[in-house]
Each structure stands twice: as structure tokens, then as C-alpha cells.
PDB file of C-alpha atoms in Angstrom:
ATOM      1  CA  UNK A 297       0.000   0.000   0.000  1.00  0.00           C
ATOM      2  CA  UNK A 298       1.496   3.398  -1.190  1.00  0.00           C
ATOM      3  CA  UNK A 299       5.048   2.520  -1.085  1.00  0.00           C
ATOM      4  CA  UNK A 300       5.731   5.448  -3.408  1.00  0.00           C
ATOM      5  CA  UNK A 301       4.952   7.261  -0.432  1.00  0.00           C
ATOM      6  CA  UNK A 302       7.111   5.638   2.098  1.00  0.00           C
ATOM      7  CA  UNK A 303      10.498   7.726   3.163  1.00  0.00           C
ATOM      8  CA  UNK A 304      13.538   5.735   3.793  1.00  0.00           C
ATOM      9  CA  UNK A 305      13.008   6.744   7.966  1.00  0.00           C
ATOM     10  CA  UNK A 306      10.891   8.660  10.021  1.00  0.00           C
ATOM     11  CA  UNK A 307      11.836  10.733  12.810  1.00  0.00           C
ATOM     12  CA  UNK A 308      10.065  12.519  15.559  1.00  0.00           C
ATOM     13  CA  UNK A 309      11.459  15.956  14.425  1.00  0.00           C
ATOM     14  CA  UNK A 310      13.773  17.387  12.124  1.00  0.00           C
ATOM     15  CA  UNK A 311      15.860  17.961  15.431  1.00  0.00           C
ATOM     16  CA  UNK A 312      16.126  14.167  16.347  1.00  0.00           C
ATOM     17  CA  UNK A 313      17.896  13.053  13.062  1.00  0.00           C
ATOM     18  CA  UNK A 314      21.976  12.508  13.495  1.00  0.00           C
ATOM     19  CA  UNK A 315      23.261  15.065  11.197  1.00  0.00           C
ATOM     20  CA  UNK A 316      26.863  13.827  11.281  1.00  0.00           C
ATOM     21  CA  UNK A 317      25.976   9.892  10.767  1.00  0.00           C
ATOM     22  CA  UNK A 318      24.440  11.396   7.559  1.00  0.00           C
ATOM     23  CA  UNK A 319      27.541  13.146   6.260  1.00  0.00           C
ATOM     24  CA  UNK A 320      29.778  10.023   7.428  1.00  0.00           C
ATOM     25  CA  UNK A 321      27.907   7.505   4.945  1.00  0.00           C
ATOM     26  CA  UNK A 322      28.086  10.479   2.589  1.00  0.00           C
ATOM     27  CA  UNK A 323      25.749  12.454   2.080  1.00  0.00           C
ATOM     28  CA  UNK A 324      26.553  15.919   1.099  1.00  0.00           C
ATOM     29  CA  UNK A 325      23.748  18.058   0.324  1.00  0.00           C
ATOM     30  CA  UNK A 326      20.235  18.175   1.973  1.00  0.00           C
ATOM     31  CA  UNK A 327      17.296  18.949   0.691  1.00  0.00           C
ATOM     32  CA  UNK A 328      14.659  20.769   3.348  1.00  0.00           C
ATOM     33  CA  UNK A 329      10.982  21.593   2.760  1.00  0.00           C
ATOM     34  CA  UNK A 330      10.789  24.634   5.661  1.00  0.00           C
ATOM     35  CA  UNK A 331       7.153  24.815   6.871  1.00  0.00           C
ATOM     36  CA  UNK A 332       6.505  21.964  10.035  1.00  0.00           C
ATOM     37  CA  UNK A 333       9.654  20.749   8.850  1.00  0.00           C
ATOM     38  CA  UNK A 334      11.572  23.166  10.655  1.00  0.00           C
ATOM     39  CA  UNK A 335       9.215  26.059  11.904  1.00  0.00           C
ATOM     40  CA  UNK A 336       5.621  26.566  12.062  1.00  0.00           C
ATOM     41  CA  UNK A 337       3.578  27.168   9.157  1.00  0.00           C
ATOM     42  CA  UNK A 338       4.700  30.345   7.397  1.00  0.00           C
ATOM     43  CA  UNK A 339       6.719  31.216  10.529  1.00  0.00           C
ATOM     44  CA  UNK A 340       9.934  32.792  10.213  1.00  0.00           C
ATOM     45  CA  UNK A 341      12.994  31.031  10.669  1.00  0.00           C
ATOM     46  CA  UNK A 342      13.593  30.866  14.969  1.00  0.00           C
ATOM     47  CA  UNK A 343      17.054  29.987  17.286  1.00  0.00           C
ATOM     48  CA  UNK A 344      16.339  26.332  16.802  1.00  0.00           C
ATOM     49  CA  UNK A 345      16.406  26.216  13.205  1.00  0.00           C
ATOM     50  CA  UNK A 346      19.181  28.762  12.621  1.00  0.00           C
ATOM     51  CA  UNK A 347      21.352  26.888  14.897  1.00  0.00           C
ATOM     52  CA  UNK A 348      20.503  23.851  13.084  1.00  0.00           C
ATOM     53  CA  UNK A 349      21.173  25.388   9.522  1.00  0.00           C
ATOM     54  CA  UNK A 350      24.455  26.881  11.104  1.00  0.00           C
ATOM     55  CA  UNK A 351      25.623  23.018  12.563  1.00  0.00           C
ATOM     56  CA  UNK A 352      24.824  21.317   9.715  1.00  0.00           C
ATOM     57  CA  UNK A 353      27.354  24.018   7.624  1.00  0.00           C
ATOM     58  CA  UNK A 354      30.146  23.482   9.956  1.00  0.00           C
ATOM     59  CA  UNK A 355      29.262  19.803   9.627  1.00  0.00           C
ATOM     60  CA  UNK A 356      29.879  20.696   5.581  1.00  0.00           C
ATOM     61  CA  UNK A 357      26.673  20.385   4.126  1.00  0.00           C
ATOM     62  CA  UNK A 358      25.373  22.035   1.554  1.00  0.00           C
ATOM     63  CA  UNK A 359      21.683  23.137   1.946  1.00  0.00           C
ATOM     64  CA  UNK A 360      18.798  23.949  -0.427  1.00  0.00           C
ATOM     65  CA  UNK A 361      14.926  24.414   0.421  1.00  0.00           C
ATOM     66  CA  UNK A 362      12.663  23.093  -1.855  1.00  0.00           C
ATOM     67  CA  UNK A 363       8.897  24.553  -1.158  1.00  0.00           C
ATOM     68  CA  UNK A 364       5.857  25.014  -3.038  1.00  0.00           C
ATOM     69  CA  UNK A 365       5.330  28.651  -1.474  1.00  0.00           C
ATOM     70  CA  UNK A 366       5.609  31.691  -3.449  1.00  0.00           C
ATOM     71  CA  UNK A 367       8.563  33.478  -3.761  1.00  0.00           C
ATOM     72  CA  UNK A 368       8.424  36.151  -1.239  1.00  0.00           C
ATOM     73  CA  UNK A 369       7.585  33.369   1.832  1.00  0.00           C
ATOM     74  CA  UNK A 370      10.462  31.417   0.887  1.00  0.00           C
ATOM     75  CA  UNK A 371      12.579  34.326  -0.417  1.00  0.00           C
ATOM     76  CA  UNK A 372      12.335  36.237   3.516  1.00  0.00           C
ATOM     77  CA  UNK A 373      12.398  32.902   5.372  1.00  0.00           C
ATOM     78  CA  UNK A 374      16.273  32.545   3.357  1.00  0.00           C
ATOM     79  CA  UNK A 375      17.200  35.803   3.977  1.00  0.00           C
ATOM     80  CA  UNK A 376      17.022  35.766   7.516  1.00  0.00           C
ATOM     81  CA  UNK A 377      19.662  32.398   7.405  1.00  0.00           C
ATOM     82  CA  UNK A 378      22.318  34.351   5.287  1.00  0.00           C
ATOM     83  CA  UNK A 379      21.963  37.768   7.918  1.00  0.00           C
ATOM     84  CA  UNK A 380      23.002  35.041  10.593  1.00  0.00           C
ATOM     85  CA  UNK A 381      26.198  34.542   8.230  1.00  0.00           C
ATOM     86  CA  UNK A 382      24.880  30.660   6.497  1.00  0.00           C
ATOM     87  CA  UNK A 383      26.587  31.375   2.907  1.00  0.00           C
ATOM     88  CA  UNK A 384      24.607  31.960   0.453  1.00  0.00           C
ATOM     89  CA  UNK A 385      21.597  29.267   1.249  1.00  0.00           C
ATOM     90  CA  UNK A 386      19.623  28.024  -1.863  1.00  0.00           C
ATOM     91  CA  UNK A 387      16.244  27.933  -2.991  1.00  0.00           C
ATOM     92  CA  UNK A 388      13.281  26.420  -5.277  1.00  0.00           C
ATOM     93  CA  UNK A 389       9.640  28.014  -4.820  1.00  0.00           C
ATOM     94  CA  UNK A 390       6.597  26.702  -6.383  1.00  0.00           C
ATOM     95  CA  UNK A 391       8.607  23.813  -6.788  1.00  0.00           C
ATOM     96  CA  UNK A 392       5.107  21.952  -7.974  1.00  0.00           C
ATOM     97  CA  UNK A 393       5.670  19.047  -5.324  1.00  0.00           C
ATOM     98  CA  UNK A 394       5.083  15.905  -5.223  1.00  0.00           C
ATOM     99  CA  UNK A 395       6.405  16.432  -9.043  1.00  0.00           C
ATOM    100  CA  UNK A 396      10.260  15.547  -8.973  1.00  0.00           C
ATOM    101  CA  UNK A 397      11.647  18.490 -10.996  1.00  0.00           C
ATOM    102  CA  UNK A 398      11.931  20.743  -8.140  1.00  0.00           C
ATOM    103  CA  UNK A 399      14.406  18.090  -5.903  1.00  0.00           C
ATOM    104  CA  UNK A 400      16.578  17.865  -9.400  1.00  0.00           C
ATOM    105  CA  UNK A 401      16.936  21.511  -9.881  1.00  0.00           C
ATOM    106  CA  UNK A 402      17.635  22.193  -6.637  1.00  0.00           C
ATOM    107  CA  UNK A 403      20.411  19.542  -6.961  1.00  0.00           C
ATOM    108  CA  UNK A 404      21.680  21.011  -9.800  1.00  0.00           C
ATOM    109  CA  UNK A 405      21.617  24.814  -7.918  1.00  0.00           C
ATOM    110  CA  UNK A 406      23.960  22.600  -4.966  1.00  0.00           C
ATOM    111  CA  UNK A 407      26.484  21.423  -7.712  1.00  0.00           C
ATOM    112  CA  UNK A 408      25.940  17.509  -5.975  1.00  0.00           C
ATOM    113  CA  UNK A 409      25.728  14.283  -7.439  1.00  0.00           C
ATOM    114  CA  UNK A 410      22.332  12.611  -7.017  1.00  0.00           C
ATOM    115  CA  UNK A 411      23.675   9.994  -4.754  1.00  0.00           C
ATOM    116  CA  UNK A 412      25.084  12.824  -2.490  1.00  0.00           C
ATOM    117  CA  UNK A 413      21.301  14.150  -1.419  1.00  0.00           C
ATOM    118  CA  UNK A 414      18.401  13.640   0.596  1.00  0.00           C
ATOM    119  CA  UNK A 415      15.607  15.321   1.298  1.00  0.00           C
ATOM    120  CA  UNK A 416      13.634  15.806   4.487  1.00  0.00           C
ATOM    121  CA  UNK A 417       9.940  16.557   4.891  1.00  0.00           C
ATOM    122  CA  UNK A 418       6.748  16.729   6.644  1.00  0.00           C
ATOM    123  CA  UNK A 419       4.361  15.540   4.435  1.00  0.00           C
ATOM    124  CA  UNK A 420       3.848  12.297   2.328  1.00  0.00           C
ATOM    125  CA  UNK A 421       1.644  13.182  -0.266  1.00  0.00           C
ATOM    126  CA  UNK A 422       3.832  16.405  -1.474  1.00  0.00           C
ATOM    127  CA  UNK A 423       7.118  15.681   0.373  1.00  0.00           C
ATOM    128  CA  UNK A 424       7.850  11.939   0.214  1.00  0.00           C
ATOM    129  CA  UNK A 425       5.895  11.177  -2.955  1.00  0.00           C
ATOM    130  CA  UNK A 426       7.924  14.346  -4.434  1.00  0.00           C
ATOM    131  CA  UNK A 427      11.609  13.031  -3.215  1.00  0.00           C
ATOM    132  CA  UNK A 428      10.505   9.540  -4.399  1.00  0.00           C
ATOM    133  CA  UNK A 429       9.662  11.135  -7.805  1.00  0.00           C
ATOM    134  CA  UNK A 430      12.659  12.345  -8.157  1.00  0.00           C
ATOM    135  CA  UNK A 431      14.598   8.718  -7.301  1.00  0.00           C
ATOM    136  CA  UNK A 432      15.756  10.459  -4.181  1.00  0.00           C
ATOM    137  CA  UNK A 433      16.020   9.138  -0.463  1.00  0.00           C
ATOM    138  CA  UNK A 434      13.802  11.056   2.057  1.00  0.00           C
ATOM    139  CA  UNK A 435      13.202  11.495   6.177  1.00  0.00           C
ATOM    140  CA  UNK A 436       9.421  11.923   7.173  1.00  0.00           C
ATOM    141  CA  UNK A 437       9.410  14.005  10.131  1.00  0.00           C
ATOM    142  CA  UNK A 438       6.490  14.735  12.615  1.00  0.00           C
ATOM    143  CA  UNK A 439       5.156  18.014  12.049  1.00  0.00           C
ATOM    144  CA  UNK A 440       6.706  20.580  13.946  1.00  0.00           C
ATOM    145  CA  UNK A 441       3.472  21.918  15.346  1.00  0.00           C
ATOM    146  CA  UNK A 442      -0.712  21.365  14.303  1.00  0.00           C
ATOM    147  CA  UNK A 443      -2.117  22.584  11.485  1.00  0.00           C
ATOM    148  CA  UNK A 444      -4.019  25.424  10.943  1.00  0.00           C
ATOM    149  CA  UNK A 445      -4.553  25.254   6.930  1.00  0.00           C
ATOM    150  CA  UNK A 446      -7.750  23.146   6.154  1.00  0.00           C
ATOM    151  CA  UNK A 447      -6.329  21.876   2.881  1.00  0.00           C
ATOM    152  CA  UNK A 448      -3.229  20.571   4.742  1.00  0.00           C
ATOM    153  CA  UNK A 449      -5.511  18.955   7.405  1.00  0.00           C
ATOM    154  CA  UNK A 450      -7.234  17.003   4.616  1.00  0.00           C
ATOM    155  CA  UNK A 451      -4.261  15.735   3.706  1.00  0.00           C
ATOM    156  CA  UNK A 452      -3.026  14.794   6.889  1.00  0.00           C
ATOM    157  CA  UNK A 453      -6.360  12.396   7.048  1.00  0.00           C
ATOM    158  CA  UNK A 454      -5.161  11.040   4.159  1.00  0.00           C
ATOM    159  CA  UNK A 455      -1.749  10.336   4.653  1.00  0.00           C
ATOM    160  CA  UNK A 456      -2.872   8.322   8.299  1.00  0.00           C
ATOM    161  CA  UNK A 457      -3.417   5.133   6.707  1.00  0.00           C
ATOM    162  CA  UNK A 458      -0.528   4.812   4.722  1.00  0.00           C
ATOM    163  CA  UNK A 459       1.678   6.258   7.817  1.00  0.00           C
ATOM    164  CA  UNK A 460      -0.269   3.057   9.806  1.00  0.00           C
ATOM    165  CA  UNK A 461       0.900   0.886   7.057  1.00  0.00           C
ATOM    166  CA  UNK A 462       4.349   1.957   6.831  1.00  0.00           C
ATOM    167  CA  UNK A 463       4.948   1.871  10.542  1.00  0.00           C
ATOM    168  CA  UNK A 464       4.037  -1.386  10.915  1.00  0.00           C
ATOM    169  CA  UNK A 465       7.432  -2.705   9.570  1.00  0.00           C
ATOM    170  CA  UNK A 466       9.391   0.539  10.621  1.00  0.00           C
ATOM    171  CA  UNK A 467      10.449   2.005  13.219  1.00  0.00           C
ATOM    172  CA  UNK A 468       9.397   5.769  14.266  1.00  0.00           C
ATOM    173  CA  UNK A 469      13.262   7.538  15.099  1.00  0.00           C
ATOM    174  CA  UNK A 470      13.962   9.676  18.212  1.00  0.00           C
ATOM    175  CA  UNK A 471      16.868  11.451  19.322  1.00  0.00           C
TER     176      UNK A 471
END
């Protein structure tokens, strides 16, 4: 059932995933949808997720958002990373998720190789379905906090079964 829409793990938060195991099998470049990914829905970027972004650049990854929010949502959320000194962080709006264009451009914008890459999300029927579109390996993560966008929390309704499914043969990741 829906394993086009299974990520290769799910955490508890974008904040419970081991960063540095990920670069040491080698991964090189991720790939981060921002809203209840790593902040609250169309919530500027807070301490937690700048220290984050600024850990996993001393770690040496290279980071690119992928969102299907206009320009200017994803355009300020950015901004406010590089003022705390991130270099230059990339970005694809509109990126027309769970389509798989928007992960390879945004690989291209990193300079990677595919197999360098992953991408971590909050949703499975635009995130997951999106990375696994693109032949890429994803993290689910527990939204950050509850939804306040009916048409997300229809989809959220819709993505329970298949999250039932999927953790019946894996595990659900903590720190």
C-alpha cells in the first residue's frame, strides 16, 4: 500500500535526526521543505532552526529548500539564514511538489551528485511522494506543530493510513 509514499526513515522531528551519521555515509547536500519541517507554518525562521542550519554548515553540508510557497515566503524565510552569516543558502519556490523536478533543480543549484542528497519533509503526499519522484532518499518528520490550513488537514487524514501501514514494519526515530 502506497510505497511510493514511504520515506527511507521517520523521525520525531527534524531535530532528532543525526546530522553527522548522515555526512559520514556520505551524504553531502540536503534537501529541506521549511514549513513543520523546521518552523511553524509560514513562521519565520527561529534559534532552533538557525542553529541547526548553522551546525549542519560546519558539519559541511550544503543546503537547499525546496517549497511550493511563493517566492516572497520562501525568499524572507532565506534571507534571515544568510543575515546570521549561512553562505549563500539556496532555494526552489513553487517547486510543484510531489512532481520531482523541483528536488533535481535544486540539486543542480547545490552542484551535488544525485547519490550525495536527501531530502527531508513533513508531508507524504507532497514531500515523500515528491523526493521519491525524483529517485531520491527522504526522512518523514512529525510536524513541527498542528495545522491550521484546512487543505493541509485534509491531507493529513489522508496520509494516516498509509503512515499506519508503513509503521508497521518501521520504526518511528527519536533522538
Amino acid at each position: 500500500m502506497g510505497h511510493f509514499l514511504y520515506p527511507n526513515a521517520y523521525y520525531t522531528s527534524t531535530y532528532a535526526i543525526n546530522f553527522t551519521n548522515l555526512y559520514r555515509v556520505g551524504y553531502r547536500g540536503i534537501l529541506f521543505d521549511i514549513d513543520n519541517t523546521l518552523v511553524p507554518h509560514d513562521a519565520m525562521s527561529d534559534e532552533r532552526s538557525r542553529a541547526l542550519l548553522k551546525e549542519l554548515r560546519e558539519i559541511g553540508f550544503s543546503i537547499c529548500f525546496v517549497s511550493n510557497n511563493d517566492e516572497p515566503r520562501v525568499a524572507n524565510f532565506v534571507a534571515e539564514l544568510h543575515v546570521d552569516g549561512l553562505p549563500d543558502p539556496r532555494y526552489i519556490f513553487k517547486a510543484a511538489k510531489p512532481r520531482g523536478q523541483g528536488y533535481i533543480d535544486a540539486i543542480r543549484k547545490m552542484g551535488l551528485r544525485h547519490s550525495e542528497v536527501i531530502f527531508i519533509g513533513d508531508q507524504l503526499l507532497t514531500d515523500i511522494w515528491g523526493a521519491n519522484n525524483a529517485r531520491l532518499p527522504s526522512i518523514l518528520v512529525q510536524p513541527v506543530a498542528p495545522e491550521t490550513k484546512l487543505q493541509i488537514k485534509l491531507k493529513r487524514i489522508l496520509e494516516k493510513p498509509v503512515l499506519w501501514a508503513y509503521l508497521r514494519k518501521h520504526p518511528l526515530r527519536s533522538a
